[in-house]
Short mmCIF file of C-alpha atoms and ligand atoms in Angstrom, two decimals:
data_model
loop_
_atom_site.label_atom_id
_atom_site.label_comp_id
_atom_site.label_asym_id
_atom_site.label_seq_id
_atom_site.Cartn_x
_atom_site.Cartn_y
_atom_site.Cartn_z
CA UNK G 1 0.00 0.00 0.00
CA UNK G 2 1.27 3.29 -0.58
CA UNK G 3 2.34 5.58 1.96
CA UNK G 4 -0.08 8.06 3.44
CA UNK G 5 1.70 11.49 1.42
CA UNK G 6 1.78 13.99 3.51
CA UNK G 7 2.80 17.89 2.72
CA UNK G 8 4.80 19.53 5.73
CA UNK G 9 4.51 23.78 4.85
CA UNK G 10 6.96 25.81 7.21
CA UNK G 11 7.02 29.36 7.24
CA UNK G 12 9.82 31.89 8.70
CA UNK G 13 9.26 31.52 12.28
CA UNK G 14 11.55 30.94 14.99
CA UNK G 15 9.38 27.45 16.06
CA UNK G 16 10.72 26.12 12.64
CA UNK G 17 13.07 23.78 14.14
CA UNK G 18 10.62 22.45 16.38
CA UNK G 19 8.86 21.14 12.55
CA UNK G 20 12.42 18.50 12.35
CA UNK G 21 11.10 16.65 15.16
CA UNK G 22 7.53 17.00 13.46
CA UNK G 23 9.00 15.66 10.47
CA UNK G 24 10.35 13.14 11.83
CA UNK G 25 7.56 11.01 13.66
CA UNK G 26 5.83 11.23 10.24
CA UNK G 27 8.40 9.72 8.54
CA UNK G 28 8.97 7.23 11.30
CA UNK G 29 5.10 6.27 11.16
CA UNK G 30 4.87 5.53 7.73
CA UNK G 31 4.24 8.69 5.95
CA UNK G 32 5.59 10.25 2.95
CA UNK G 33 6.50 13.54 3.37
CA UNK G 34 7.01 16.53 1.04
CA UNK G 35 8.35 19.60 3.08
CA UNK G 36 7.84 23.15 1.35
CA UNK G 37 9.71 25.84 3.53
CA UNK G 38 9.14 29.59 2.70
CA UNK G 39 12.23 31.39 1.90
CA UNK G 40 12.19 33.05 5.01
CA UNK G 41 11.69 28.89 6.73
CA UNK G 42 15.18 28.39 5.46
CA UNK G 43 16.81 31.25 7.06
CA UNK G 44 15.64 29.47 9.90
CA UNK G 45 16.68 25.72 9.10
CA UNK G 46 18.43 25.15 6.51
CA UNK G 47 17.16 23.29 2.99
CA UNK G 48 19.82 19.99 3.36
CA UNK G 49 18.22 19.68 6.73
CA UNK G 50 14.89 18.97 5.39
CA UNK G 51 15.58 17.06 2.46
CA UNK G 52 18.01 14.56 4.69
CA UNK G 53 15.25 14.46 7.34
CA UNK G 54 12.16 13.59 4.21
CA UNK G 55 14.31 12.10 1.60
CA UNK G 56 12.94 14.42 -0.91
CA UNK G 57 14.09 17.24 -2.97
CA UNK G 58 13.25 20.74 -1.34
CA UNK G 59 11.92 23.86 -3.08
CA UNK G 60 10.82 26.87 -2.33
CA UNK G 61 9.44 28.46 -5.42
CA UNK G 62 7.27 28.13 -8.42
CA UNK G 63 9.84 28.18 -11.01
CA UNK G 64 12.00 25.19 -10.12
CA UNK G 65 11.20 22.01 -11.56
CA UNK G 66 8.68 23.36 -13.70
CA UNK G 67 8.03 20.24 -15.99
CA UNK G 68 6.27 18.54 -13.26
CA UNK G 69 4.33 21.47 -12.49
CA UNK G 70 4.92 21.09 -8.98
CA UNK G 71 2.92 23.89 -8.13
CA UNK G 72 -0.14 21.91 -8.74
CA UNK G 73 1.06 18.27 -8.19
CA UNK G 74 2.08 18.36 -5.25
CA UNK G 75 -1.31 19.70 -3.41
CA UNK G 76 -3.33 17.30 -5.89
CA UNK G 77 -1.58 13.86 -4.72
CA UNK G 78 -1.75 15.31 -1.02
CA UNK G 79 -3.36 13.30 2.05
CA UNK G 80 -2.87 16.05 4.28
CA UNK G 81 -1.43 19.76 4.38
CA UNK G 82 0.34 20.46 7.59
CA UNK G 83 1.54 23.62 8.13
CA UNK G 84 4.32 23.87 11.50
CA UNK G 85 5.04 26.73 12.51
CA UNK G 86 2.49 29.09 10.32
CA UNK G 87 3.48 32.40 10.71
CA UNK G 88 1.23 35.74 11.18
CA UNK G 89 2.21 35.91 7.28
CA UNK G 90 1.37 32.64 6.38
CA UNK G 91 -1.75 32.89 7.99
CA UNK G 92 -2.69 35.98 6.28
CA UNK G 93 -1.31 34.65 2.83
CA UNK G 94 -3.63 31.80 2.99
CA UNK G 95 -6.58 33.63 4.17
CA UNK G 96 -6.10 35.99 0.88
CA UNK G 97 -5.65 33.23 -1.61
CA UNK G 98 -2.13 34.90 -2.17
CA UNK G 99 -0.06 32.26 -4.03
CA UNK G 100 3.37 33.92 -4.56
CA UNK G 101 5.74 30.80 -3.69
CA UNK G 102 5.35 27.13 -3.50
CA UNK G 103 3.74 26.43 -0.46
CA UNK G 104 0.69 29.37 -1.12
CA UNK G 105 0.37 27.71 -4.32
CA UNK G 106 -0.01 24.42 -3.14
CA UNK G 107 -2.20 25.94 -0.12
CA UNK G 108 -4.74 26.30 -3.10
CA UNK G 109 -4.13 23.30 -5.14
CA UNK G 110 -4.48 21.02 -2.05
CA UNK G 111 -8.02 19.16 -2.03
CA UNK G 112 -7.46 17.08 1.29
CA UNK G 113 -7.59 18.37 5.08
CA UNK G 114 -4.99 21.54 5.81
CA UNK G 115 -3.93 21.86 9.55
CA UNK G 116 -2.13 25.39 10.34
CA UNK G 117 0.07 25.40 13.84
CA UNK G 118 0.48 29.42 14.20
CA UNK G 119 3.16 30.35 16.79
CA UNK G 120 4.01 34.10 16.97
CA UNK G 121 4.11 36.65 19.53
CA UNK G 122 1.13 37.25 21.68
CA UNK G 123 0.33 40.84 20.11
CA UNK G 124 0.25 39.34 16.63
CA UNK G 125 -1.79 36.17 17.50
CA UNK G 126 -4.22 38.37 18.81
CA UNK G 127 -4.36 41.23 16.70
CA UNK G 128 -7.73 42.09 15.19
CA UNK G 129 -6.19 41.28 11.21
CA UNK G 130 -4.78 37.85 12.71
CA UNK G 131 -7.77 37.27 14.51
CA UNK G 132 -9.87 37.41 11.16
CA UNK G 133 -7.63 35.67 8.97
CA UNK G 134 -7.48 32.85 11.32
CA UNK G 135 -11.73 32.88 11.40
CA UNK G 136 -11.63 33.09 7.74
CA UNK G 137 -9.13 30.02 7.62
CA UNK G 138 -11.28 27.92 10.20
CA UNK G 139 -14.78 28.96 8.27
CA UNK G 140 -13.07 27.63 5.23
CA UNK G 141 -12.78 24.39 6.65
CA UNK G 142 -9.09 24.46 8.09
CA UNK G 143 -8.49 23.07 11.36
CA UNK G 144 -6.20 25.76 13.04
CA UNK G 145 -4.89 24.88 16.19
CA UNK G 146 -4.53 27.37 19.08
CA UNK G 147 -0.92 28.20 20.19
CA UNK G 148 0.21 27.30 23.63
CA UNK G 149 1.13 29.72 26.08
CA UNK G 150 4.60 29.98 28.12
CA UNK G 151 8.21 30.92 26.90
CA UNK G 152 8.14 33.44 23.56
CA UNK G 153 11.25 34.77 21.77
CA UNK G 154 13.32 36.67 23.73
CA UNK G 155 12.35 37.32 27.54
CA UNK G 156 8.50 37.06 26.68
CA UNK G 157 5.86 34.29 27.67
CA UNK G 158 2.12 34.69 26.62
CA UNK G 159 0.14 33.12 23.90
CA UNK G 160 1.57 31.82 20.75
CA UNK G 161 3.59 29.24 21.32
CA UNK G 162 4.08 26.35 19.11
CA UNK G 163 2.62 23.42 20.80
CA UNK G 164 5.03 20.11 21.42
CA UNK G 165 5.47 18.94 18.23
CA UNK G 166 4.66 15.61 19.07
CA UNK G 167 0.79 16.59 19.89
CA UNK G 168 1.07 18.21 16.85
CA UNK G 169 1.73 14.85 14.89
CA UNK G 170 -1.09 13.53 16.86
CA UNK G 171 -3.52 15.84 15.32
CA UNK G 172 -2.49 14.99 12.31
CA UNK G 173 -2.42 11.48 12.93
CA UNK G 174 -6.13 11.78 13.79
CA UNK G 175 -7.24 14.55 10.60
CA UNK G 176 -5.49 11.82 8.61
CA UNK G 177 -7.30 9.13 10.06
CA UNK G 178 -10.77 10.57 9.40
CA UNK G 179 -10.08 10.81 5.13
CA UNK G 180 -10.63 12.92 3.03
CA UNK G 181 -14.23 12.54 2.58
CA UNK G 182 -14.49 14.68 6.10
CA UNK G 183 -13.17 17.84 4.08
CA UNK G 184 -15.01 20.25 6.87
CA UNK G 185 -14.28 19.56 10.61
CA UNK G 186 -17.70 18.63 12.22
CA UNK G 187 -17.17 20.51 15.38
CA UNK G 188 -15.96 23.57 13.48
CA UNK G 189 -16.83 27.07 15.55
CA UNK G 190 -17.49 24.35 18.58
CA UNK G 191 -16.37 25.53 21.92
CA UNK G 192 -16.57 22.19 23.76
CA UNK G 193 -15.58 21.75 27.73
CA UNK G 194 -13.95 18.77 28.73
CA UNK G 195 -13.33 16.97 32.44
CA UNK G 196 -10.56 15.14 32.92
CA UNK G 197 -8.84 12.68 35.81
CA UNK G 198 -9.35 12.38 39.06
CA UNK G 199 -10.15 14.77 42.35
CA UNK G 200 -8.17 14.32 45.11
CA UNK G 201 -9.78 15.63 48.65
CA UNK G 202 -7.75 16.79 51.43
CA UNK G 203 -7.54 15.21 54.18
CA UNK G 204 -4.44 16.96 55.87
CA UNK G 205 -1.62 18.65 54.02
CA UNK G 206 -0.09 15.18 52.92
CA UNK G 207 -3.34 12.96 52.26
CA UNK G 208 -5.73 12.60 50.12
CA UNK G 209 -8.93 10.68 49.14
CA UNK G 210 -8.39 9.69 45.60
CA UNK G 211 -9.37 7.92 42.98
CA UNK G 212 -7.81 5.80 39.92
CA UNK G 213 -8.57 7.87 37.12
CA UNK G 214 -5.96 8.87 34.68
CA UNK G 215 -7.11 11.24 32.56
CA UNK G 216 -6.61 9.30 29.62
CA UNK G 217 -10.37 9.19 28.49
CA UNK G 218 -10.66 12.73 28.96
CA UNK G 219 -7.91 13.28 26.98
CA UNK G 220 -8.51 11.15 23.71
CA UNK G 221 -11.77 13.49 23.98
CA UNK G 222 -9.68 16.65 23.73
CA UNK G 223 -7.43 15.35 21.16
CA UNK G 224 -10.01 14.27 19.11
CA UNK G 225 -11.91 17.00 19.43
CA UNK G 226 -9.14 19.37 18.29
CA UNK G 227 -9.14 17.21 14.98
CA UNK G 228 -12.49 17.78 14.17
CA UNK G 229 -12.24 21.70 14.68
CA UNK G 230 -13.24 22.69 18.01
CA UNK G 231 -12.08 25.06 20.57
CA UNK G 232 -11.26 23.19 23.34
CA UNK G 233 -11.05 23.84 27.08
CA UNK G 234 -9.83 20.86 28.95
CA UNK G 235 -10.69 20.94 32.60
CA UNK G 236 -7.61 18.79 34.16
CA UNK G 237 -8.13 16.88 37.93
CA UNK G 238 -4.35 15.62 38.99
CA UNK G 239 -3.85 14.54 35.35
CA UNK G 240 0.06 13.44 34.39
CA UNK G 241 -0.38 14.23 30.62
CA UNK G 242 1.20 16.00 28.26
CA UNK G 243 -1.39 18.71 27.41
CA UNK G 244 -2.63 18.56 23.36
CA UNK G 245 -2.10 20.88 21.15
CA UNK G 246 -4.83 23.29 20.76
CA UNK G 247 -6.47 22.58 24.13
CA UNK G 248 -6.63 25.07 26.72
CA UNK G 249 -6.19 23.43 29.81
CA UNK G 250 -7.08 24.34 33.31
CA UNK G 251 -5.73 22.36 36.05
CA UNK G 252 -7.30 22.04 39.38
CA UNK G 253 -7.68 19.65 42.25
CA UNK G 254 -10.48 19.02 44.49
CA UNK G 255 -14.00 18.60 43.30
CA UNK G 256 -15.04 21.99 44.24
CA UNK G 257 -11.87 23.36 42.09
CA UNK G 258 -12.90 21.58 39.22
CA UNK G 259 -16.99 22.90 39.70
CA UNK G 260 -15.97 25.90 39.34
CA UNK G 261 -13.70 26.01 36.17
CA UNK G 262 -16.61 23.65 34.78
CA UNK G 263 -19.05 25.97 35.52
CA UNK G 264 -17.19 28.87 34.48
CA UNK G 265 -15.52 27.09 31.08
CA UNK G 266 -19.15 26.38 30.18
CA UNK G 267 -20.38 29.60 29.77
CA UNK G 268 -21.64 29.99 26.25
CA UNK G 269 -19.94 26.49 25.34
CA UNK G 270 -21.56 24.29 23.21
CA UNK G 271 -20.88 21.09 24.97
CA UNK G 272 -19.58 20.26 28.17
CA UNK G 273 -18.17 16.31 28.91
CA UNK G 274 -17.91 15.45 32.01
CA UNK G 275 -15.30 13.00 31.76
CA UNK G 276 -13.39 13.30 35.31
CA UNK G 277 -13.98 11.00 37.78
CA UNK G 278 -15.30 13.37 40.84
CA UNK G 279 -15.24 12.22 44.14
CA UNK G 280 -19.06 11.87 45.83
CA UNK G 281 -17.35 12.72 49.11
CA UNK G 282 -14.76 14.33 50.78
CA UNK G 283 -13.68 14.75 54.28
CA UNK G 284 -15.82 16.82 56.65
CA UNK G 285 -13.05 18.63 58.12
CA UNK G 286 -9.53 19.07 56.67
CA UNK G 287 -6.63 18.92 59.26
CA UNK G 288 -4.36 21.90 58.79
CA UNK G 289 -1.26 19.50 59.94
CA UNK G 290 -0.70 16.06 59.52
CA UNK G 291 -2.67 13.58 61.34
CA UNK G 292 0.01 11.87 63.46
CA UNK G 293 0.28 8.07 64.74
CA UNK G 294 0.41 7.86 68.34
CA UNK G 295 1.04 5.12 70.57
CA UNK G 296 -2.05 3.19 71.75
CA UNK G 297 -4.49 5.63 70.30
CA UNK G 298 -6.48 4.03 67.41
CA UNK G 299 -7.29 7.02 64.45
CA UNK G 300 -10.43 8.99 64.80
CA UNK G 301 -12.62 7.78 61.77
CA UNK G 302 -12.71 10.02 58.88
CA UNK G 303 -16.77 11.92 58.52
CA UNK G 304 -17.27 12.26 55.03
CA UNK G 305 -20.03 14.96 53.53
CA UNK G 306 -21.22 15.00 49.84
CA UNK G 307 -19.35 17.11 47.09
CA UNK G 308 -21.74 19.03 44.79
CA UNK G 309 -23.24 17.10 41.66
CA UNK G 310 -21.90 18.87 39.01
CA UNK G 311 -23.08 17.19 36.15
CA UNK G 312 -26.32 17.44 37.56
CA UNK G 313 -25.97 21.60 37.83
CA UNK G 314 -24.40 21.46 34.39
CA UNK G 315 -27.21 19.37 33.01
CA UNK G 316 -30.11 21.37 34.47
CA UNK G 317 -32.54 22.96 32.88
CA UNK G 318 -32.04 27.17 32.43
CA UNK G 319 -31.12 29.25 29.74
CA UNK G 320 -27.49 29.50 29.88
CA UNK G 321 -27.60 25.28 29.85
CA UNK G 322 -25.27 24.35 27.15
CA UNK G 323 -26.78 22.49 24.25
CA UNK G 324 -25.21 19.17 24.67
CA UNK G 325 -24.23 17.53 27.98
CA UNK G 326 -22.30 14.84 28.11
CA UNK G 327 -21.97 12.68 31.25
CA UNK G 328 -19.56 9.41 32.43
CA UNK G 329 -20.42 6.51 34.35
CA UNK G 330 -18.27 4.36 35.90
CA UNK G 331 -20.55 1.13 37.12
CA UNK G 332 -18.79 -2.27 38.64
CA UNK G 333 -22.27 -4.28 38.07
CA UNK G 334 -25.64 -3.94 36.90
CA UNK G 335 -23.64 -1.62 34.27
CA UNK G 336 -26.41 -1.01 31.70
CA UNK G 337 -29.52 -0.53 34.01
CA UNK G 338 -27.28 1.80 36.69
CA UNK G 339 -26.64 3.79 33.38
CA UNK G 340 -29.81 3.94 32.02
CA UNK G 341 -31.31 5.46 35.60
CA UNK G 342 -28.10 7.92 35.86
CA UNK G 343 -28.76 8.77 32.45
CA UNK G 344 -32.69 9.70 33.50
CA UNK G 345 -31.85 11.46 37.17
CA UNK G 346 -28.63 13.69 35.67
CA UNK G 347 -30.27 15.51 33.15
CA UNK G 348 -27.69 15.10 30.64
CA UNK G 349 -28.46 14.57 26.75
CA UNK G 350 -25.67 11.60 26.25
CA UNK G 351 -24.13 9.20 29.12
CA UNK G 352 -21.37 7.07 28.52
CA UNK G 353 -21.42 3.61 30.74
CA UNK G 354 -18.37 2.07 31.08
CA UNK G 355 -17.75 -0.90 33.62
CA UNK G 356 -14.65 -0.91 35.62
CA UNK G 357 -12.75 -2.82 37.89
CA UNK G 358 -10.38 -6.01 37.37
CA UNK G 359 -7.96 -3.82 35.49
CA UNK G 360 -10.85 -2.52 33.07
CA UNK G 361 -10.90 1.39 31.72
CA UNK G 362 -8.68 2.83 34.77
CA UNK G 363 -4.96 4.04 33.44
CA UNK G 364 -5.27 1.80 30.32
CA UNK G 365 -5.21 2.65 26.54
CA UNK G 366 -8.23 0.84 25.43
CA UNK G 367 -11.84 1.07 26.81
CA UNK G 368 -15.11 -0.30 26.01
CA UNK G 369 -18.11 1.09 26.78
CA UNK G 370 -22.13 1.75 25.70
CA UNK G 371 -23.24 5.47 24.47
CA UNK G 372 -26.80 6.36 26.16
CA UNK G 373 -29.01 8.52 24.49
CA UNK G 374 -31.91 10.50 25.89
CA UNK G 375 -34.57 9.92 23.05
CA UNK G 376 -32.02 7.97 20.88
CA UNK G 377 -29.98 4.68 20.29
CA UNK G 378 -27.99 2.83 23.10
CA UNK G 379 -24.83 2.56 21.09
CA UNK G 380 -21.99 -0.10 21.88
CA UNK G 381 -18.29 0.85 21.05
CA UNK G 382 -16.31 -2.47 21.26
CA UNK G 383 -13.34 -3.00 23.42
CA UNK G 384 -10.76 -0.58 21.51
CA UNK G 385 -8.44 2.74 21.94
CA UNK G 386 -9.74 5.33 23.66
CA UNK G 387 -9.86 7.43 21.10
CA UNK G 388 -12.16 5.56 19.32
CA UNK G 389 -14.73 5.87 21.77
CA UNK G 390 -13.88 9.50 21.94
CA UNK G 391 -14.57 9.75 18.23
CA UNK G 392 -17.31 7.77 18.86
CA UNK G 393 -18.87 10.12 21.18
CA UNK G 394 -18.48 13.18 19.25
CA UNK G 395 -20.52 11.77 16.44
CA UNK G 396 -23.26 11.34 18.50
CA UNK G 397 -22.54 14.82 19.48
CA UNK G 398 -22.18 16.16 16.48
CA UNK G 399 -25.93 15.05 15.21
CA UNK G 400 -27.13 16.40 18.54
CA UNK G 401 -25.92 19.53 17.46
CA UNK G 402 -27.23 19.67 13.97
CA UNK G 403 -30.71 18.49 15.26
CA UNK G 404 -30.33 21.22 18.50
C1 LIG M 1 14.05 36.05 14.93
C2 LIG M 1 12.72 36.16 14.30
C3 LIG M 1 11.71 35.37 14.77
C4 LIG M 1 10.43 35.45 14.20
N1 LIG M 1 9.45 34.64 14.69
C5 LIG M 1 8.21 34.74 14.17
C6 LIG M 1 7.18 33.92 14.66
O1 LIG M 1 7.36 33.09 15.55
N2 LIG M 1 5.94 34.05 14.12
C7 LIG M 1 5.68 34.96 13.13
O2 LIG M 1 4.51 35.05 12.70
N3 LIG M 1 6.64 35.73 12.62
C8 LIG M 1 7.91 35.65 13.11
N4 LIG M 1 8.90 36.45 12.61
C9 LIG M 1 8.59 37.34 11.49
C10 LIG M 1 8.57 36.59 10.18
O3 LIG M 1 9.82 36.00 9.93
C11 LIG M 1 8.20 37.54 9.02
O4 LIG M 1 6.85 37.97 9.16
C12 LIG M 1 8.38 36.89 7.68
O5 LIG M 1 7.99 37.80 6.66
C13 LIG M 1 7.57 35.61 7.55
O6 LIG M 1 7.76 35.06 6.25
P1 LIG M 1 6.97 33.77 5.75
O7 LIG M 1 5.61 33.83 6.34
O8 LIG M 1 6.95 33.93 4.26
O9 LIG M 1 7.75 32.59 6.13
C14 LIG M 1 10.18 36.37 13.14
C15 LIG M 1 11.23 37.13 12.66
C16 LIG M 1 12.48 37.02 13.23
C17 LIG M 1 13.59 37.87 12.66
#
């Protein structure tokens, strides 16, 4: 079978390096890649760098190679258009239809999914001209991913950082995966909320009451979600994951730490899934200093009190309710019925039943799990990766949305 072709665009940024490493997990996975730096990329890295790292020729401009119009070929035979780092030029280039060099031309000769990675300075992500072009770009169909924020050029941190260029492949490994035939991202202009891990509730300054949740589950959702277009905030309980590209995420701790940046992430969001295993409980009263062993003296037991439901005060009914709630249900027996009453008590649109225990679902790669619908199919995803499930989930999603 032939290699998945894939067409790496690099503009003049100072991230461009960080594309080598992008480069080469493609190539190491399989893929075929054609790299097309600006001339301002290779003032940056150099051409032999990328041609030794993709075992291809590398050109900048139109007028090289001409007999096999290259200009045109090499968008036609792409799989996928990945451009790492995409300048405030770029971005505006492609948003214009400008085709002055060989990657704009190809940026309009390409037919299958383009991915932009802008990284620039905070003031030029978010000026008004960048803002647009980037709109323009994601209204075409593009999935643009935000930049991270931390360490800039110079002394600077902000916004506009080129996310790790490994969660950058895995975007692409996931636009890749969903064809061509998905030419616009479903959850395009999406802002979706997403739970992830596990609470932990104080119980002095050294312990906690935990649970086993990894994050994992939560996310394959953001990752996925990214893919397909959206803007994603991940809400992140005690999670130790590298965070993916494009998501914003919030970390917190304790289940009242995660309520609120739930409740405050899903203002005006579209979705909210509540993928984090929160505790039901925590300690009454948390000891300022640890709890010490002494002699003779058996422990005082530990009074527990109930933590909010937030699913339940996401899920309820009032005007600023987001149109598609999304719960997770973590059952040991009785797996379908327990899910089919949560499903009915929380309020939530879609519930995802999963059973755990004996190894299953916690701090693995693979889950299994049925989809529960409120007025719709029960939906069984066999035993698989987790982002299947996840993508699995969004399509049921995604027709809520279109029906909402
Ligand atoms: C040291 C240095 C670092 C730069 N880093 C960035 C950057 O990260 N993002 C960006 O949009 N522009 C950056 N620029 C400005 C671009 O290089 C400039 O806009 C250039 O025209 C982009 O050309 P291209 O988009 O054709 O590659 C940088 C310039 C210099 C000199």
């Amino acid at each position: 079978m032939d290699k998945p072709k894939v067409v790496l665009g690099v503009s003049g940024g100072i991230a461009a390096y960080k594309a080598c490493e992008l480069l080469r997990r493609l190539t190491e996975s399989g893929h075929d890649v054609r790299v097309l730096p600006t001339a301002n990329a290779l003032r940056f890295v150099g051409a032999p760098t990328w041609a030794a790292l993709s075992g291809h020729p590398v050109e900048t401009e139109v007028f090289e190679d001409v007999h096999e119009v290259p200009h045109v070929r090499i968008g036609q035979q792409a799989d996928l258009l990945v451009i790492a780092p995409a300048t405030a030029d770029l971005l505006a280039k492609a948003a214009h239809g400008r085709a002055d060099d060989l990657l704009t031309n190809t940026l309009l000769t390409v037919r299958a999914p383009v991915v932009f990675a802008p990284a620039m300075h905070t003031e030029m992500w978010e000026h008004p001209a960048t803002r647009e072009n980037v709109a323009t770009l994601r209204r075409r169909g593009a999935v643009v991913i935000e930049p991270a924020s931390g360490r800039l050029t110079g002394a600077d941190t902000g916004k506009g950082r080129l996310p790790d260029p490994a969660e950058i492949f895995e975007v692409c490994r996931r636009v890749l995966a969903r064809g061509t035939g998905a030419l616009t991202p479903d959850l395009a202009g999406r802002h979706v909320v997403i739970s992830a891990g596990g609470t932990r509730e104080p119980l002095d300054p050294v312990r906690y009451l935990g649970n086993r949740s990894s994050g994992k589950q939560g996310y394959a959702l953001a990752r996925t979600a990214v893919a397909r277009g959206a803007r994603v905030t991940l809400v992140a309980a005690n999670t130790a994951l590298p965070d993916p590209a494009g998501a914003e995420v919030v970390p917190v701790g304790t289940a009242r730490e995660l309520q609120d940046a739930v409740v405050k992430a899903a203002i005006g969001a579209d979705v909210v899934v509540m993928a984090a295993a929160v505790a039901d409980f925590r300690p009454a009263h948390e000891v300022r200093s640890k709890i010490k062993k002494r002699d003779g003296v058996e422990p005082e037991p530990v009074a527990l009190v109930r933590n909010p439901d937030i699913l339940a005060q996401v899920a309820a009914r009032h005007p600023a309710r987001p149109p598609v709630v999304v719960g997770f249900a973590a059952e040991t027996d009785d797996v379908l019925a327990g899910g089919r009453a949560k499903l009915a008590r929380k309020g939530c649109d879609l519930l995802v039943v999963n059973q755990v225990g004996d190894g299953r679902a916690f701090g693995t790669e693979e889950n299994e799990a049925v989809i529960l619908e409120v007025g719709g199919p029960e939906t069984p995803v066999p035993y698989g990766p987790k982002e299947a499930l996840a993508d699995r989930v969004w399509d049921a999603v995604a027709r809520r949305l279109t029906t909402a």
